[in-house]
CSV table of C-alpha atoms in Angstrom, one decimal:
chain,number,residue,atom,x,y,z
A,1,UNK,CA,23.9,22.0,12.3
A,2,UNK,CA,26.9,20.2,13.6
A,3,UNK,CA,27.9,16.7,12.5
A,4,UNK,CA,26.4,15.1,15.7
A,5,UNK,CA,23.0,16.5,15.0
A,6,UNK,CA,23.3,15.7,11.4
A,7,UNK,CA,24.1,12.1,12.0
A,8,UNK,CA,21.4,11.9,14.6
A,9,UNK,CA,18.8,13.1,12.1
A,10,UNK,CA,20.2,10.9,9.3
A,11,UNK,CA,20.0,7.8,11.5
A,12,UNK,CA,16.7,8.4,13.2
A,13,UNK,CA,14.6,10.6,10.9
A,14,UNK,CA,16.1,10.7,7.4
A,15,UNK,CA,13.2,12.6,6.0
A,16,UNK,CA,13.6,15.5,8.3
A,17,UNK,CA,13.6,18.7,6.1
A,18,UNK,CA,16.6,20.0,8.0
A,19,UNK,CA,18.7,17.4,6.4
A,20,UNK,CA,17.9,18.8,3.0
A,21,UNK,CA,19.1,22.2,4.1
A,22,UNK,CA,22.3,20.7,5.3
A,23,UNK,CA,22.7,18.9,2.0
A,24,UNK,CA,22.1,22.2,0.1
A,25,UNK,CA,24.9,23.8,2.1
A,26,UNK,CA,27.0,20.6,2.1
A,27,UNK,CA,27.5,21.3,5.8
A,28,UNK,CA,28.9,19.3,7.6
A,29,UNK,CA,31.2,18.3,4.7
A,30,UNK,CA,29.9,15.3,2.8
A,31,UNK,CA,26.3,16.0,3.8
A,32,UNK,CA,25.1,16.3,0.2
A,33,UNK,CA,26.3,12.9,-0.7
A,34,UNK,CA,25.0,11.3,2.5
A,35,UNK,CA,21.5,12.9,2.2
A,36,UNK,CA,21.4,11.8,-1.4
A,37,UNK,CA,22.1,8.2,-0.5
A,38,UNK,CA,19.7,8.3,2.4
A,39,UNK,CA,16.9,9.7,0.3
A,40,UNK,CA,17.6,7.1,-2.4
A,41,UNK,CA,17.2,4.4,0.2
A,42,UNK,CA,14.1,6.0,1.7
A,43,UNK,CA,12.4,6.0,-1.8
A,44,UNK,CA,13.1,2.2,-2.1
A,45,UNK,CA,11.9,1.7,1.4
A,46,UNK,CA,8.7,3.5,0.7
A,47,UNK,CA,8.2,1.6,-2.6
A,48,UNK,CA,8.6,-1.6,-0.7
A,49,UNK,CA,6.1,-0.7,2.0
A,50,UNK,CA,3.5,0.6,-0.4
A,51,UNK,CA,1.9,-2.8,-1.2
A,52,UNK,CA,-1.1,-2.6,-3.3
A,53,UNK,CA,-4.5,-2.8,-1.5
A,54,UNK,CA,-7.0,-5.4,-2.8
A,55,UNK,CA,-9.0,-4.1,-5.7
A,56,UNK,CA,-12.3,-2.7,-4.7
A,57,UNK,CA,-11.5,-2.6,-1.0
A,58,UNK,CA,-13.1,0.8,-0.4
A,59,UNK,CA,-16.3,-0.1,-2.2
A,60,UNK,CA,-16.4,-3.4,-0.3
A,61,UNK,CA,-16.1,-1.5,3.0
A,62,UNK,CA,-18.7,1.1,2.0
A,63,UNK,CA,-21.1,-1.6,0.9
A,64,UNK,CA,-20.8,-3.4,4.2
A,65,UNK,CA,-21.2,-0.2,6.2
A,66,UNK,CA,-24.3,0.6,4.3
A,67,UNK,CA,-25.6,-2.8,5.1
A,68,UNK,CA,-25.0,-2.2,8.8
A,69,UNK,CA,-26.7,1.1,8.6
A,70,UNK,CA,-29.9,-0.3,7.1
A,71,UNK,CA,-32.4,-1.1,9.9
A,72,UNK,CA,-34.4,-3.4,7.7
A,73,UNK,CA,-31.6,-5.9,7.0
A,74,UNK,CA,-32.1,-9.1,8.7
A,75,UNK,CA,-28.3,-9.5,9.5
A,76,UNK,CA,-28.4,-6.1,11.2
A,77,UNK,CA,-31.4,-7.1,13.2
A,78,UNK,CA,-29.7,-10.3,14.2
A,79,UNK,CA,-26.5,-8.4,15.2
A,80,UNK,CA,-28.6,-5.9,17.2
A,81,UNK,CA,-30.3,-8.7,18.9
A,82,UNK,CA,-27.0,-10.3,19.7
A,83,UNK,CA,-25.7,-7.0,21.1
A,84,UNK,CA,-28.8,-6.5,23.2
A,85,UNK,CA,-28.5,-10.0,24.7
A,86,UNK,CA,-24.9,-9.1,25.3
A,87,UNK,CA,-25.8,-6.0,27.2
A,88,UNK,CA,-28.4,-7.9,29.2
A,89,UNK,CA,-25.7,-10.4,30.1
A,90,UNK,CA,-23.2,-7.7,31.1
A,91,UNK,CA,-25.8,-5.9,33.1
A,92,UNK,CA,-26.3,-8.9,35.3
A,93,UNK,CA,-22.7,-9.9,35.3
A,94,UNK,CA,-24.0,-13.3,34.2
A,95,UNK,CA,-21.7,-14.0,31.3
A,96,UNK,CA,-18.5,-13.2,33.1
A,97,UNK,CA,-19.3,-15.2,36.2
A,98,UNK,CA,-20.4,-18.0,34.0
A,99,UNK,CA,-17.2,-18.1,32.0
A,100,UNK,CA,-15.2,-18.2,35.2
A,101,UNK,CA,-17.2,-21.1,36.5
A,102,UNK,CA,-15.2,-24.3,37.0
A,103,UNK,CA,-17.8,-26.6,35.5
A,104,UNK,CA,-21.3,-26.5,34.1
A,105,UNK,CA,-24.1,-28.1,36.2
A,106,UNK,CA,-25.8,-29.4,33.1
A,107,UNK,CA,-26.5,-29.1,29.4
A,108,UNK,CA,-28.7,-26.0,29.7
A,109,UNK,CA,-25.9,-24.2,31.6
A,110,UNK,CA,-23.5,-24.9,28.8
A,111,UNK,CA,-26.0,-23.7,26.2
A,112,UNK,CA,-26.5,-20.4,28.1
A,113,UNK,CA,-22.7,-20.0,28.4
A,114,UNK,CA,-22.4,-20.4,24.6
A,115,UNK,CA,-25.1,-17.9,23.9
A,116,UNK,CA,-23.4,-15.5,26.2
A,117,UNK,CA,-20.1,-16.1,24.5
A,118,UNK,CA,-21.6,-15.4,21.1
A,119,UNK,CA,-23.0,-12.1,22.2
A,120,UNK,CA,-19.8,-10.7,23.6
A,121,UNK,CA,-18.7,-9.5,20.1
A,122,UNK,CA,-21.7,-9.3,17.9
A,123,UNK,CA,-19.8,-7.3,15.2
A,124,UNK,CA,-17.8,-10.5,14.4
A,125,UNK,CA,-20.9,-11.7,12.7
A,126,UNK,CA,-20.3,-9.1,9.8
A,127,UNK,CA,-16.9,-10.6,8.8
A,128,UNK,CA,-16.7,-11.5,5.2
A,129,UNK,CA,-13.1,-12.3,4.5
A,130,UNK,CA,-12.3,-15.9,4.6
A,131,UNK,CA,-9.6,-17.2,7.1
A,132,UNK,CA,-7.0,-19.2,5.2
A,133,UNK,CA,-7.6,-22.9,5.5
A,134,UNK,CA,-4.1,-23.5,6.9
A,135,UNK,CA,-4.9,-21.1,9.9
A,136,UNK,CA,-8.2,-22.9,10.6
A,137,UNK,CA,-6.4,-26.2,10.6
A,138,UNK,CA,-3.8,-24.9,12.9
A,139,UNK,CA,-6.4,-23.5,15.3
A,140,UNK,CA,-8.2,-26.8,15.4
A,141,UNK,CA,-4.8,-28.5,16.0
A,142,UNK,CA,-4.3,-26.3,19.0
A,143,UNK,CA,-7.6,-27.8,20.2
A,144,UNK,CA,-6.4,-31.3,19.7
A,145,UNK,CA,-8.1,-32.0,16.4
A,146,UNK,CA,-6.4,-32.9,13.2
A,147,UNK,CA,-8.9,-32.0,10.5
A,148,UNK,CA,-9.4,-34.5,7.6
A,149,UNK,CA,-11.4,-32.6,5.1
A,150,UNK,CA,-11.6,-28.9,5.0
A,151,UNK,CA,-14.4,-27.5,7.1
A,152,UNK,CA,-15.2,-25.1,4.3
A,153,UNK,CA,-15.3,-21.3,4.4
A,154,UNK,CA,-14.6,-19.8,7.8
A,155,UNK,CA,-14.8,-16.0,8.4
A,156,UNK,CA,-13.5,-15.7,11.9
A,157,UNK,CA,-11.5,-18.1,14.0
A,158,UNK,CA,-10.2,-17.4,17.5
A,159,UNK,CA,-9.3,-19.7,20.4
A,160,UNK,CA,-11.4,-18.8,23.5
A,161,UNK,CA,-12.3,-20.3,26.8
A,162,UNK,CA,-16.0,-21.2,27.4
A,163,UNK,CA,-16.4,-22.0,31.1
A,164,UNK,CA,-14.0,-24.8,31.9
A,165,UNK,CA,-13.5,-25.7,28.2
A,166,UNK,CA,-10.8,-24.7,25.8
A,167,UNK,CA,-12.9,-23.7,22.8
A,168,UNK,CA,-12.5,-22.5,19.2
A,169,UNK,CA,-14.8,-19.7,18.2
A,170,UNK,CA,-15.6,-19.6,14.5
A,171,UNK,CA,-18.0,-17.6,12.3
A,172,UNK,CA,-19.2,-18.9,9.0
A,173,UNK,CA,-21.2,-16.8,6.5
A,174,UNK,CA,-23.9,-19.3,5.5
A,175,UNK,CA,-26.7,-19.1,3.0
A,176,UNK,CA,-29.2,-17.7,5.5
A,177,UNK,CA,-26.9,-15.5,7.5
A,178,UNK,CA,-23.9,-15.8,9.9
A,179,UNK,CA,-23.5,-18.9,12.0
A,180,UNK,CA,-21.4,-18.9,15.1
A,181,UNK,CA,-19.7,-22.2,15.9
A,182,UNK,CA,-18.0,-23.1,19.2
A,183,UNK,CA,-15.9,-26.2,19.2
A,184,UNK,CA,-15.5,-27.2,22.8
A,185,UNK,CA,-12.5,-29.5,23.4
A,186,UNK,CA,-13.2,-32.4,25.8
A,187,UNK,CA,-16.8,-31.5,26.3
A,188,UNK,CA,-18.0,-35.1,26.2
A,189,UNK,CA,-21.0,-35.3,28.5
A,190,UNK,CA,-23.6,-33.7,26.4
A,191,UNK,CA,-26.4,-34.9,24.2
A,192,UNK,CA,-27.3,-33.9,20.6
A,193,UNK,CA,-29.9,-31.3,21.0
A,194,UNK,CA,-31.4,-28.3,19.4
A,195,UNK,CA,-32.1,-25.3,21.7
A,196,UNK,CA,-33.4,-21.7,21.7
A,197,UNK,CA,-32.0,-19.3,24.2
A,198,UNK,CA,-32.8,-15.6,24.3
A,199,UNK,CA,-33.7,-15.5,20.6
A,200,UNK,CA,-30.7,-17.5,19.5
A,201,UNK,CA,-31.3,-20.8,17.7
A,202,UNK,CA,-28.7,-23.4,18.6
A,203,UNK,CA,-27.7,-27.0,18.2
A,204,UNK,CA,-25.3,-29.1,20.1
A,205,UNK,CA,-23.5,-31.8,18.2
A,206,UNK,CA,-21.4,-34.3,20.2
A,207,UNK,CA,-18.3,-35.3,18.6
A,208,UNK,CA,-15.5,-37.9,19.5
A,209,UNK,CA,-13.2,-35.5,21.4
A,210,UNK,CA,-15.6,-32.6,22.1
A,211,UNK,CA,-18.8,-30.9,21.2
A,212,UNK,CA,-19.7,-28.5,18.5
A,213,UNK,CA,-22.3,-25.8,19.3
A,214,UNK,CA,-23.9,-23.9,16.3
A,215,UNK,CA,-25.8,-20.7,16.9
A,216,UNK,CA,-27.6,-18.4,14.5
A,217,UNK,CA,-30.7,-16.5,14.0
A,218,UNK,CA,-32.2,-19.6,12.2
A,219,UNK,CA,-31.2,-23.2,12.1
A,220,UNK,CA,-31.7,-23.5,8.3
A,221,UNK,CA,-27.9,-23.8,7.7
A,222,UNK,CA,-27.2,-26.1,10.5
A,223,UNK,CA,-27.5,-29.4,8.6
A,224,UNK,CA,-24.9,-28.7,5.9
A,225,UNK,CA,-22.5,-27.2,8.4
A,226,UNK,CA,-22.9,-30.1,10.9
A,227,UNK,CA,-22.3,-32.5,8.0
A,228,UNK,CA,-19.1,-30.7,6.9
A,229,UNK,CA,-17.8,-30.4,10.5
A,230,UNK,CA,-18.5,-34.0,11.4
A,231,UNK,CA,-16.7,-35.2,8.3
A,232,UNK,CA,-13.7,-32.9,8.8
A,233,UNK,CA,-13.4,-33.5,12.6
A,234,UNK,CA,-14.6,-37.1,13.1
A,235,UNK,CA,-14.3,-38.4,9.6
A,236,UNK,CA,-18.0,-39.5,9.7
A,237,UNK,CA,-21.2,-38.0,8.2
B,1,UNK,CA,-27.2,12.0,7.6
B,2,UNK,CA,-26.2,12.6,4.0
B,3,UNK,CA,-23.1,14.7,5.2
B,4,UNK,CA,-22.1,12.1,7.6
B,5,UNK,CA,-22.3,9.4,4.8
B,6,UNK,CA,-20.3,11.5,2.4
B,7,UNK,CA,-17.7,12.3,5.1
B,8,UNK,CA,-17.4,8.6,5.8
B,9,UNK,CA,-17.1,7.7,2.1
B,10,UNK,CA,-14.4,10.3,1.7
B,11,UNK,CA,-12.6,8.8,4.7
B,12,UNK,CA,-12.8,5.3,3.4
B,13,UNK,CA,-11.8,6.2,-0.1
B,14,UNK,CA,-8.8,8.4,1.0
B,15,UNK,CA,-7.4,6.3,3.9
B,16,UNK,CA,-8.4,2.6,3.2
B,17,UNK,CA,-5.2,2.1,1.2
B,18,UNK,CA,-2.9,3.5,3.8
B,19,UNK,CA,-4.6,1.6,6.5
B,20,UNK,CA,-4.5,-1.6,4.6
B,21,UNK,CA,-0.6,-1.1,4.0
B,22,UNK,CA,-0.2,-0.5,7.7
B,23,UNK,CA,-2.2,-3.6,8.6
B,24,UNK,CA,-0.5,-5.6,6.0
B,25,UNK,CA,2.9,-5.0,7.5
B,26,UNK,CA,1.7,-5.6,11.0
B,27,UNK,CA,0.1,-8.9,10.0
B,28,UNK,CA,2.2,-9.8,6.9
B,29,UNK,CA,-0.9,-11.4,5.5
B,30,UNK,CA,-3.3,-10.2,2.9
B,31,UNK,CA,-6.5,-11.6,4.3
B,32,UNK,CA,-5.7,-10.6,7.8
B,33,UNK,CA,-4.9,-7.0,6.8
B,34,UNK,CA,-8.2,-6.8,4.8
B,35,UNK,CA,-10.1,-8.0,7.8
B,36,UNK,CA,-8.5,-5.6,10.2
B,37,UNK,CA,-9.1,-2.7,7.9
B,38,UNK,CA,-12.7,-3.6,7.4
B,39,UNK,CA,-13.2,-4.0,11.1
B,40,UNK,CA,-11.4,-0.6,11.7
B,41,UNK,CA,-13.5,1.3,9.2
B,42,UNK,CA,-16.8,-0.3,10.4
B,43,UNK,CA,-15.9,0.8,13.9
B,44,UNK,CA,-15.1,4.2,12.5
B,45,UNK,CA,-18.6,4.4,10.9
B,46,UNK,CA,-20.2,3.6,14.2
B,47,UNK,CA,-18.1,6.2,16.0
B,48,UNK,CA,-18.0,8.9,13.3
B,49,UNK,CA,-20.0,11.3,15.3
B,50,UNK,CA,-17.3,11.3,18.0
B,51,UNK,CA,-14.7,12.3,15.5
B,52,UNK,CA,-14.7,16.1,15.4
B,53,UNK,CA,-11.5,16.7,13.6
B,54,UNK,CA,-11.3,14.7,10.3
B,55,UNK,CA,-7.8,15.7,9.9
B,56,UNK,CA,-6.9,13.6,13.0
B,57,UNK,CA,-8.7,10.7,11.5
B,58,UNK,CA,-5.7,8.9,10.0
B,59,UNK,CA,-3.8,8.8,13.4
B,60,UNK,CA,-7.1,7.7,15.1
B,61,UNK,CA,-7.7,5.0,12.6
B,62,UNK,CA,-4.1,3.8,12.7
B,63,UNK,CA,-4.5,3.4,16.4
B,64,UNK,CA,-7.5,1.3,15.9
B,65,UNK,CA,-5.7,-0.8,13.3
B,66,UNK,CA,-3.0,-1.5,15.8
B,67,UNK,CA,-5.4,-2.5,18.5
B,68,UNK,CA,-7.6,-4.5,16.2
B,69,UNK,CA,-4.6,-6.4,14.9
B,70,UNK,CA,-3.3,-7.0,18.4
B,71,UNK,CA,-6.7,-8.1,19.6
B,72,UNK,CA,-7.3,-10.5,16.8
B,73,UNK,CA,-4.0,-11.9,15.9
B,74,UNK,CA,-1.1,-11.2,18.2
B,75,UNK,CA,-2.8,-13.0,21.1
B,76,UNK,CA,-3.1,-16.0,18.8
B,77,UNK,CA,0.7,-16.0,18.3
B,78,UNK,CA,0.3,-17.1,14.8
B,79,UNK,CA,3.6,-17.4,13.1
B,80,UNK,CA,2.9,-16.1,9.6
B,81,UNK,CA,6.3,-16.1,8.1
B,82,UNK,CA,5.8,-16.0,4.4
B,83,UNK,CA,4.9,-12.7,2.8
B,84,UNK,CA,2.0,-12.9,0.5
B,85,UNK,CA,3.5,-13.8,-2.8
B,86,UNK,CA,1.1,-11.7,-4.7
B,87,UNK,CA,2.5,-8.7,-2.9
B,88,UNK,CA,6.0,-9.7,-3.2
B,89,UNK,CA,5.7,-9.9,-6.9
B,90,UNK,CA,3.3,-7.1,-7.7
B,91,UNK,CA,4.4,-4.0,-9.5
B,92,UNK,CA,7.0,-1.7,-8.1
B,93,UNK,CA,7.8,1.8,-9.5
B,94,UNK,CA,9.8,1.4,-12.7
B,95,UNK,CA,12.1,4.2,-11.6
B,96,UNK,CA,13.7,1.7,-9.1
B,97,UNK,CA,15.2,-1.6,-9.5
B,98,UNK,CA,12.3,-3.9,-9.0
B,99,UNK,CA,14.4,-6.7,-7.7
B,100,UNK,CA,15.7,-4.5,-4.9
B,101,UNK,CA,12.2,-3.5,-3.9
B,102,UNK,CA,11.1,-7.1,-3.8
B,103,UNK,CA,14.2,-8.0,-1.8
B,104,UNK,CA,13.4,-5.2,0.5
B,105,UNK,CA,9.8,-6.4,1.0
B,106,UNK,CA,11.0,-9.8,2.0
B,107,UNK,CA,13.5,-8.4,4.4
B,108,UNK,CA,10.9,-6.1,6.0
B,109,UNK,CA,8.6,-9.1,6.4
B,110,UNK,CA,11.5,-10.8,8.2
B,111,UNK,CA,12.2,-8.0,10.6
B,112,UNK,CA,11.3,-8.6,14.1
B,113,UNK,CA,8.0,-6.8,15.0
B,114,UNK,CA,9.8,-4.5,17.4
B,115,UNK,CA,11.8,-3.1,14.5
B,116,UNK,CA,9.1,-3.4,11.8
B,117,UNK,CA,6.3,-1.7,13.6
B,118,UNK,CA,7.9,1.6,14.4
B,119,UNK,CA,9.5,1.8,10.9
B,120,UNK,CA,6.2,1.3,9.3
B,121,UNK,CA,4.6,3.9,11.5
B,122,UNK,CA,7.4,6.3,10.7
B,123,UNK,CA,7.5,5.8,6.9
B,124,UNK,CA,3.9,5.1,6.1
B,125,UNK,CA,2.2,6.9,9.0
B,126,UNK,CA,4.5,9.9,9.2
B,127,UNK,CA,4.7,9.6,12.9
B,128,UNK,CA,7.5,11.2,14.8
B,129,UNK,CA,9.6,9.1,17.1
B,130,UNK,CA,7.9,10.7,20.1
B,131,UNK,CA,4.5,9.8,18.7
B,132,UNK,CA,5.6,6.3,18.0
B,133,UNK,CA,7.0,6.1,21.5
B,134,UNK,CA,3.6,7.1,23.0
B,135,UNK,CA,1.7,4.7,20.8
B,136,UNK,CA,3.9,1.8,21.5
B,137,UNK,CA,4.4,2.6,25.2
B,138,UNK,CA,8.2,2.6,25.0
B,139,UNK,CA,10.7,5.4,25.3
B,140,UNK,CA,11.6,7.7,22.4
B,141,UNK,CA,15.2,6.6,22.7
B,142,UNK,CA,14.1,3.0,22.2
B,143,UNK,CA,12.1,4.0,19.1
B,144,UNK,CA,15.1,5.9,17.6
B,145,UNK,CA,17.3,2.8,18.2
B,146,UNK,CA,14.7,0.5,16.6
B,147,UNK,CA,14.1,2.6,13.5
B,148,UNK,CA,17.9,3.0,13.1
B,149,UNK,CA,18.5,-0.7,13.4
B,150,UNK,CA,15.7,-1.6,11.2
B,151,UNK,CA,17.1,0.6,8.4
B,152,UNK,CA,20.6,-0.8,9.0
B,153,UNK,CA,19.3,-4.4,8.6
B,154,UNK,CA,17.5,-3.5,5.4
B,155,UNK,CA,20.5,-1.5,4.0
B,156,UNK,CA,22.6,-4.6,4.7
B,157,UNK,CA,20.3,-6.7,2.6
B,158,UNK,CA,20.4,-4.3,-0.3
B,159,UNK,CA,24.1,-3.9,0.0
B,160,UNK,CA,24.6,-7.6,-0.1
B,161,UNK,CA,22.4,-7.8,-3.2
B,162,UNK,CA,23.7,-4.7,-5.0
B,163,UNK,CA,27.4,-5.0,-4.5
B,164,UNK,CA,28.6,-7.4,-1.8
B,165,UNK,CA,32.2,-6.2,-2.0
B,166,UNK,CA,31.3,-2.6,-1.1
B,167,UNK,CA,29.1,-2.7,1.9
B,168,UNK,CA,30.2,0.6,3.2
B,169,UNK,CA,28.5,2.6,0.5
B,170,UNK,CA,25.2,2.9,2.3
B,171,UNK,CA,25.0,1.1,5.5
B,172,UNK,CA,28.4,2.2,6.9
B,173,UNK,CA,28.6,5.7,5.6
B,174,UNK,CA,26.7,7.4,8.3
B,175,UNK,CA,29.3,6.5,10.9
B,176,UNK,CA,32.1,7.8,8.8
B,177,UNK,CA,30.8,11.3,8.5
B,178,UNK,CA,32.2,13.7,10.9
């Protein structure tokens, strides 16, 4: 190996076994020392990269996978239902057309669009890890809301469009199962109303600068969530 | 079914740590990394029947980790700057100077993603420059430059900490050898 090849390996792939051969022969001259230094750095680099995974991570994942595999679990049934609605929506192209619409003709169209949005990614309902409060606050801020109180535990947060509205898509693991929330910025022309669309229980909550839509298999967790979000977003209960 | 389950359990127990580390250095955030790994392995559970070669599982799963991370978090353009303090301060091998390892962790977290990602793929994933180039959709030459520059930046950090007056001892030595 000439010095050009040696330097190339040392720079771009310091763990290449050919370098150790070069070091053993000390060819090119100085190779032994250079490889020794490079390997010492690589050991430190590896140590630095090898952060400790959270305790029980594998068990947690296995437990969750087992839950998903069980056909009798209500959460599984709910997710399957969400997936099937999603397939139906995709089959008709309804969801995509609806999200590209420039405006909703009325409240029921908004509700349908929200149900469609929920069903795009049903696996999100399985999320268990909490999103840090700071990230939730920032996400709301990007939607024009400075939260007062915390909205409580959030397990998924992502800024999405819902029709003409800039929305924030949240998932909350509540007492009776996952609840999907859509905060729709500047959606001001809608009334407080409970609804049921394609097996999804929903509730629309008008707020000062937008609307909050809650969707789940059951509405049993809606009251406490509505109270928390009203307080955090509007400062009222 | 039982075989499938035990295959999956083996996969999770063997690879979840590596996947978490990879996700952690992509996201630089513990909760995000955990979410990404969970999502990845749940996808793997659903698609396990499609995976014929379990030896190829790590590369397959790392690809899913990258996609999942990009899908969930890069588009959000969240600027998570601080490395999780728990990880910065957790145990390092006693053979090495712990303060250098911690210094290195902070420096890795501050690397631009274009340097950090190929470096992590090479060191933790064992990918070749050609494989990284394919995965990232850039040229092999670009990958080589990026991993080289990443190491140079990190070596400079260590040199500055270890002995600021002799910076050529590690970082500069490669260029002197002929």
